[in-house]
XYZ file of C-alpha atoms in Angstrom:
463
model
C 35.642 270.795 250.640
C 31.872 271.109 250.631
C 31.428 267.445 249.763
C 34.001 266.402 252.337
C 32.208 268.468 254.962
C 29.166 266.290 254.392
C 31.065 263.157 255.443
C 29.792 263.154 259.054
C 26.226 263.446 257.790
C 26.781 260.614 255.344
C 28.239 258.388 258.051
C 25.253 259.092 260.261
C 22.882 258.420 257.384
C 24.557 255.108 256.613
C 24.388 254.062 260.257
C 20.654 254.767 260.197
C 20.097 252.431 257.270
C 18.797 248.883 257.756
C 21.604 246.428 258.493
C 23.386 244.365 255.862
C 23.822 241.018 257.574
C 27.144 239.190 257.730
C 26.147 236.110 255.735
C 27.426 235.114 252.281
C 25.053 236.008 249.459
C 23.668 233.447 246.992
C 24.009 233.534 243.205
C 23.040 231.083 240.468
C 26.026 230.028 238.365
C 25.276 227.529 235.623
C 23.136 224.774 237.105
C 24.127 225.376 240.710
C 23.706 227.835 243.557
C 26.887 229.208 245.091
C 27.523 231.417 248.075
C 29.755 234.442 247.710
C 32.552 232.582 249.485
C 32.659 230.086 246.602
C 30.814 227.112 248.128
C 27.932 225.276 246.479
C 24.665 225.887 248.319
C 22.104 223.130 248.926
C 18.689 224.236 250.178
C 17.227 222.484 253.182
C 14.175 224.679 253.377
C 10.786 225.067 255.064
C 7.642 226.656 253.625
C 6.957 229.454 256.097
C 3.609 231.250 255.850
C 1.907 231.471 259.213
C -1.152 233.279 257.910
C -2.350 235.395 255.027
C -0.588 238.299 256.686
C 3.098 238.987 256.180
C 4.990 236.454 258.359
C 8.232 238.403 258.063
C 6.843 241.453 259.829
C 6.481 239.698 263.204
C 9.995 239.953 264.600
C 9.318 238.235 267.919
C 7.796 235.206 266.202
C 10.595 234.967 263.654
C 13.176 234.950 266.422
C 11.506 231.983 268.120
C 10.928 230.069 264.894
C 14.396 230.729 263.497
C 16.091 229.185 266.517
C 14.000 226.024 266.303
C 14.584 225.805 262.544
C 18.304 225.965 263.220
C 18.079 222.900 265.465
C 16.092 221.173 262.701
C 18.937 221.755 260.239
C 17.109 224.185 257.953
C 19.040 226.807 256.016
C 16.177 228.392 254.055
C 12.538 229.424 254.265
C 10.099 230.028 251.454
C 7.605 232.847 252.022
C 4.625 233.033 249.665
C 3.486 236.585 250.301
C 4.767 239.667 252.054
C 3.811 243.306 252.449
C 5.960 245.501 250.224
C 5.523 248.339 252.728
C 6.374 246.220 255.766
C 9.484 246.365 257.927
C 11.304 243.039 257.718
C 14.539 243.973 259.477
C 14.018 241.975 262.674
C 12.827 238.820 260.934
C 15.517 238.858 258.278
C 18.184 239.388 260.941
C 16.781 236.559 263.062
C 16.987 234.193 260.109
C 20.403 235.491 259.101
C 21.736 234.904 262.608
C 20.477 231.318 262.332
C 22.149 230.847 258.934
C 18.802 230.842 257.115
C 18.062 232.412 253.718
C 14.640 233.657 252.564
C 13.201 232.796 249.148
C 10.292 235.168 248.588
C 7.415 235.172 246.099
C 6.963 238.551 244.387
C 3.270 238.260 243.532
C 0.340 239.303 245.713
C -3.387 238.633 245.946
C -3.991 241.237 243.270
C -1.022 240.568 241.001
C -0.971 236.875 240.200
C -0.311 235.812 236.656
C -3.494 233.832 236.013
C -3.342 230.541 234.163
C -6.759 230.685 232.455
C -6.580 234.396 231.489
C -2.947 235.458 231.632
C -1.645 238.990 231.322
C 1.417 240.951 232.425
C 0.764 244.645 232.965
C 2.246 247.722 234.599
C 0.353 247.194 237.858
C 1.838 243.731 238.225
C 5.325 244.966 237.346
C 5.141 247.808 239.872
C 4.023 245.493 242.659
C 6.687 242.905 241.914
C 9.308 245.665 241.835
C 8.081 247.047 245.160
C 8.574 243.692 246.878
C 12.052 243.337 245.384
C 12.926 246.877 246.482
C 11.703 246.178 249.991
C 13.943 243.154 250.405
C 16.987 244.268 248.488
C 16.811 247.897 247.498
C 18.396 251.000 248.888
C 15.846 252.963 250.951
C 16.034 256.150 248.887
C 13.509 257.607 246.442
C 13.237 255.717 243.145
C 14.266 258.751 241.102
C 17.709 258.960 242.723
C 20.286 256.629 241.213
C 23.092 255.479 243.501
C 26.385 253.853 242.710
C 25.759 250.162 241.956
C 25.883 247.896 244.989
C 26.522 250.790 247.390
C 23.650 249.627 249.577
C 22.169 246.122 249.652
C 19.496 245.515 252.203
C 19.385 241.830 253.149
C 22.283 239.545 252.310
C 20.153 236.519 253.187
C 17.603 237.120 250.440
C 18.319 233.864 248.619
C 16.054 234.321 245.615
C 12.599 235.370 244.427
C 9.775 233.685 242.529
C 7.795 235.391 239.743
C 5.012 232.840 240.029
C 3.719 229.782 241.843
C 1.724 227.073 240.067
C 0.412 229.431 237.404
C -0.095 226.511 235.031
C -2.246 223.743 236.540
C -4.062 222.268 233.509
C -2.995 221.897 229.866
C -5.195 224.787 228.745
C -3.076 227.096 230.921
C -0.008 226.519 228.719
C -0.095 229.989 227.047
C 0.425 231.550 230.480
C 4.018 230.301 230.380
C 4.842 233.196 228.044
C 3.754 235.663 230.727
C 5.805 233.910 233.401
C 8.799 234.223 231.086
C 7.969 237.886 230.484
C 7.812 238.549 234.229
C 11.209 236.881 234.746
C 12.716 238.917 231.903
C 11.383 242.219 233.214
C 12.295 241.606 236.847
C 15.826 240.599 235.883
C 16.138 243.789 233.859
C 14.773 245.826 236.776
C 17.143 244.129 239.224
C 20.098 244.963 237.015
C 18.957 248.524 236.328
C 18.835 249.199 240.078
C 22.373 247.918 240.578
C 21.238 245.106 242.852
C 23.340 241.980 243.144
C 22.367 239.040 240.925
C 19.503 237.840 243.104
C 18.271 234.578 241.518
C 14.839 235.025 239.901
C 12.847 231.907 239.085
C 9.546 230.057 239.016
C 7.789 227.387 241.108
C 5.746 224.909 239.034
C 2.933 222.511 239.793
C 3.849 218.881 239.142
C 1.670 218.343 236.049
C 3.132 215.545 233.913
C 1.579 216.790 230.660
C 3.150 220.237 231.150
C 6.217 219.751 233.333
C 9.012 218.873 230.870
C 7.873 221.388 228.251
C 7.405 224.218 230.756
C 10.717 223.428 232.388
C 12.593 223.659 229.094
C 10.601 226.585 227.701
C 11.491 228.845 230.634
C 15.210 228.121 230.125
C 15.408 227.941 226.323
C 16.244 230.486 223.656
C 19.898 231.151 224.357
C 19.297 234.639 225.761
C 19.912 234.621 229.521
C 18.176 237.978 229.933
C 14.894 236.286 228.939
C 15.141 233.043 230.908
C 14.684 232.094 234.544
C 17.685 231.878 236.875
C 16.216 228.730 238.440
C 13.271 226.368 238.023
C 11.572 224.595 240.917
C 8.828 222.042 241.320
C 6.113 221.465 243.907
C 6.161 217.655 243.903
C 4.502 215.195 246.269
C 5.276 211.965 244.416
C 7.208 210.158 247.172
C 4.624 208.946 249.686
C 5.039 206.491 252.545
C 7.266 203.469 251.869
C 8.046 204.519 248.327
C 11.413 204.205 246.622
C 13.511 206.174 244.213
C 12.297 203.935 241.377
C 8.597 203.663 242.268
C 8.067 207.272 243.359
C 8.573 208.854 239.972
C 11.808 210.557 241.002
C 13.681 208.674 238.285
C 11.532 210.449 235.696
C 12.169 213.813 237.324
C 15.887 213.096 237.239
C 15.837 212.058 233.590
C 14.006 215.230 232.632
C 16.487 217.403 234.523
C 19.701 216.008 233.057
C 21.764 218.765 231.493
C 19.399 221.508 232.684
C 21.305 224.809 232.490
C 20.063 226.488 235.687
C 19.444 225.226 239.245
C 16.396 222.972 239.518
C 15.021 221.875 242.872
C 11.924 220.948 244.885
C 10.159 224.128 246.024
C 7.587 222.011 247.890
C 7.746 218.371 248.919
C 6.691 216.170 251.815
C 3.733 213.917 250.964
C 1.555 213.131 253.995
C -0.925 210.582 252.640
C 0.782 207.790 254.617
C 1.625 209.257 258.027
C 3.868 209.610 259.827
C 6.157 211.324 257.359
C 9.610 209.746 257.324
C 11.068 212.101 254.678
C 12.955 209.196 253.125
C 13.002 211.074 249.831
C 15.567 213.470 251.312
C 18.195 210.733 251.178
C 17.536 210.378 247.440
C 17.504 214.126 246.791
C 20.752 214.822 248.648
C 22.368 211.436 248.042
C 24.003 209.617 245.167
C 20.700 208.880 243.381
C 20.275 212.506 242.357
C 23.819 213.867 242.585
C 26.545 211.468 241.507
C 24.558 209.810 238.711
C 24.091 213.132 236.899
C 26.652 214.699 234.625
C 29.252 216.377 236.805
C 29.351 219.578 234.787
C 25.587 219.886 234.487
C 24.264 218.361 237.702
C 21.460 220.474 239.176
C 21.521 221.618 242.763
C 19.904 218.888 244.912
C 17.705 220.888 247.258
C 14.243 220.752 248.756
C 11.775 222.893 250.640
C 9.509 220.934 252.979
C 5.864 221.886 253.138
C 5.247 223.328 255.754
C 6.147 224.915 259.121
C 2.782 225.489 260.811
C 0.284 222.687 261.395
C -3.056 223.365 259.722
C -6.113 221.316 258.855
C -4.282 219.748 255.900
C -1.806 218.077 258.283
C 1.479 219.168 256.731
C 2.879 221.060 259.700
C 6.168 220.455 261.474
C 5.193 222.555 264.497
C 2.078 223.860 266.179
C 1.521 226.707 268.588
C -0.074 226.301 271.992
C -3.853 226.007 271.778
C -4.049 224.636 268.230
C -6.352 221.632 267.845
C -6.885 220.760 264.192
C -8.052 217.242 265.049
C -11.343 218.556 266.415
C -11.755 221.260 263.814
C -10.787 223.927 266.310
C -9.050 227.182 265.612
C -5.420 227.338 264.529
C -3.124 229.437 266.691
C -0.645 231.186 264.425
C 1.865 232.604 266.886
C 3.542 231.746 270.162
C 6.067 229.164 271.233
C 6.558 226.616 268.440
C 6.117 223.014 269.589
C 7.559 220.263 267.348
C 5.035 217.760 266.037
C 6.123 214.205 266.756
C 7.440 212.223 265.026
C 7.554 214.301 261.827
C 9.843 217.026 263.173
C 12.384 214.561 264.547
C 12.163 212.378 261.439
C 13.131 215.299 259.223
C 15.827 216.401 261.648
C 17.340 212.923 261.612
C 17.285 212.741 257.820
C 18.927 216.128 257.302
C 21.567 215.456 259.978
C 22.987 212.605 257.900
C 22.923 214.446 254.557
C 25.758 216.880 253.882
C 26.711 216.800 250.200
C 30.087 218.398 249.586
C 29.274 219.892 246.215
C 31.566 221.778 243.881
C 33.820 224.753 244.448
C 32.994 227.793 242.352
C 36.628 228.210 241.377
C 36.661 224.739 239.811
C 33.152 224.875 238.354
C 32.882 228.318 236.759
C 34.841 227.449 233.612
C 32.671 224.422 232.793
C 29.483 226.353 233.575
C 30.011 228.502 230.493
C 29.892 225.360 228.343
C 26.396 224.352 229.472
C 23.968 224.731 226.588
C 20.348 225.796 226.883
C 17.644 223.238 226.075
C 15.833 223.150 222.768
C 12.586 225.086 222.944
C 9.750 222.537 223.080
C 7.340 221.996 220.232
C 3.589 221.820 220.679
C 2.172 218.475 221.806
C -1.181 216.694 221.466
C -1.380 216.576 225.269
C -1.866 220.327 225.516
C 1.431 222.222 225.262
C 0.558 224.811 222.600
C 3.665 227.022 222.476
C 5.713 225.860 219.536
C 9.341 226.871 219.781
C 10.187 230.308 221.139
C 7.843 232.954 219.708
C 8.278 236.540 220.962
C 7.181 236.833 224.577
C 4.773 239.591 225.608
C 5.927 242.998 226.713
C 4.190 244.927 229.479
C 0.593 245.626 228.488
C 0.504 243.173 225.587
C -1.621 240.083 225.184
C -0.812 237.069 223.088
C -2.275 233.897 221.673
C -0.154 231.159 220.191
C -0.751 228.938 217.197
C 0.928 225.566 216.648
C 3.509 227.056 214.267
C 4.868 229.431 216.883
C 4.898 232.201 214.302
C 2.319 234.493 215.817
C 3.745 237.626 217.415
C 2.050 239.037 220.529
C -0.282 241.851 219.576
C -0.715 245.081 221.476
C -3.899 245.063 223.516
C -5.478 247.136 226.218
C -3.724 246.678 229.518
C -5.686 244.301 231.681
C -6.701 245.425 235.137
C -5.748 243.134 237.982
C -8.764 241.721 239.774
C -8.766 240.386 243.294
C -11.709 238.156 242.447
C -9.920 236.722 239.425
C -6.724 236.237 241.389
C -8.610 234.260 243.982
C -9.522 231.674 241.349
C -5.945 230.629 240.684
C -6.113 227.651 243.034
C -4.366 226.498 246.161
C -1.843 224.049 244.761
C -0.924 220.450 245.188
C -0.644 220.212 248.952
C -4.350 220.766 249.530
C -6.334 223.665 250.912
C -4.375 225.956 253.178
C -5.167 229.401 254.444
C -1.534 230.382 254.244
C -0.583 229.586 250.665
C -0.307 231.692 247.626
C -0.613 235.440 247.786
C -0.480 238.657 249.702
C -1.784 242.157 250.130
C 1.083 244.123 248.595
C 1.542 247.842 248.150
C 2.560 249.268 244.812
C 5.516 251.228 246.166
C 7.722 250.996 249.239
C 8.264 253.950 251.451
C 11.557 255.763 250.832
C 13.706 257.831 253.125
C 13.563 261.582 252.904
C 14.745 263.148 249.670
C 17.306 265.107 251.617
C 18.998 261.902 252.742
C 18.942 260.701 249.153
C 20.709 263.835 248.001
C 23.312 263.476 250.747
C 23.959 259.916 249.651
C 24.150 261.003 246.032
C 26.704 263.588 246.983
C 28.672 260.943 248.819
C 28.715 258.764 245.690
C 30.045 261.648 243.598
C 32.672 262.334 246.263
C 33.791 258.692 246.136
C-alpha cells in the first residue's frame, strides 16, 4: 500500500523528466545501422559545430538550423564537443522533430587521447561517461541503480565517438591501443548503466600508411566487448571532376569488403576545386559502393558533409548575416542561416536523387551472425607497430609495443590530462577551423534530487 500510495508522486516525477522523443532509435547490427522499426539507416549528415562552445545548448539556433537541414535532406549531425553539464533538451527535440539524429564526440579539450603520448586514465573515463550520461542517462544520482531501460533520455542520439583523428602520422600507431581501450570501457559503462546499445565508434584520419591496419585492428580479436561498434573515416579524396576510379574510392571500397561493423565517411566534401558538386555522394549511396559489395557484409553507405557554418576554410553550407570571410572579417555564429550558393543546392540536389532501399533487419539478422572479424594486422615497415592483438591497456596503464606483439601493458602512474598537450593534437584534414575537435566538459552531470531518485527506485521495486 505504501508503495502504491507513491504512484502519484512517481507519475509527477516522470512527467518532470526530459522528454523521450518519438523517433526510432539506431543500433549497429553486423555491418549495418538499423532503426528500431527494422529499417536500414543511411546517414546523410552534416558536421555541426558553430563555435568552440556547445552548439547543442542554443535551442533557438538549433530550431532554425534543424528546419533548414530538413529541406537539405539531412538526417544526422555530427557534433565534436559538448558540455556534459549543459541542457540539450531543446536542441535534441528540434533535431528529432526534423528527423535528425546526433552523433556526438565524447572527448573534450582536456580529455583527448593524444597520438604522440597516448594514455587512458580515470579522468578521461569520467569525462567520457559524463557526456554519455548527459545525452542518454537517467537524471538520477549515479549511486542509484534503476531498472534497465526505464528511462532513456534522447532517442535521436545516433552514436558516439571515442576519438577523432588520434593517429595522424605513423609514429602515432601505438595510440590505437588506447582508442580500443576507450571503446571497450565505454561499451562496458553503457551496458552497466542499462542504456540501449548506443553505437560507440571511432573517426579516423585518412592516412594511407595507417588506415587499413587501424581499421582492422579496432574490429579484430573476436571479442565484441573490446571492439568498436563502427569505424568512420574523414576522407577528402574526391575533389572537383574526379571519378570513382581516380578519386581513390575504389581502394577504400576494397579495404572495406567484409568489414564486420558499419563503416562510413565521418567527414567528406573536398573544396579544392569550387564550387562543390558533391558528385561523390552518387558513388557512396549508389551501386558503386552498395551493390558491388557482398550482400551479407556490405557496409552502410553513409556520409557526413563537412561542414554547416562557413568559416575561413571555405567548407560551409550556410552563413549567418554579417559574416564576411572573403575580407578576413569576423564570422557570425548565430542568427538566420543563409544557404551558400551553389554548394547548398548542389548537395540538396544530389541527396534528393539518392534513396537506397537497404536491407530489412528481419531478413539480415541471421546472416549478420555469420560475419567474421578481420585478422589482426601485423606490424609493417611503413610504421604500423602493433603486431597482432596484444592486451590493450586498462585504466591508468601505459603500454609500449614491440614487433612480436608479446609485450603486455605495464602498470604505470596515471597520467594527468593537460590542456596544453591536448591542444597539440591537430585540427584534422579539412584545414584550420575554430570549431573542430574538442570541448570544455565537466567531469559529472548534475543529477536530480536524491529524494526523486529514491521515489523512482521505489517505483521500480513496485513494478
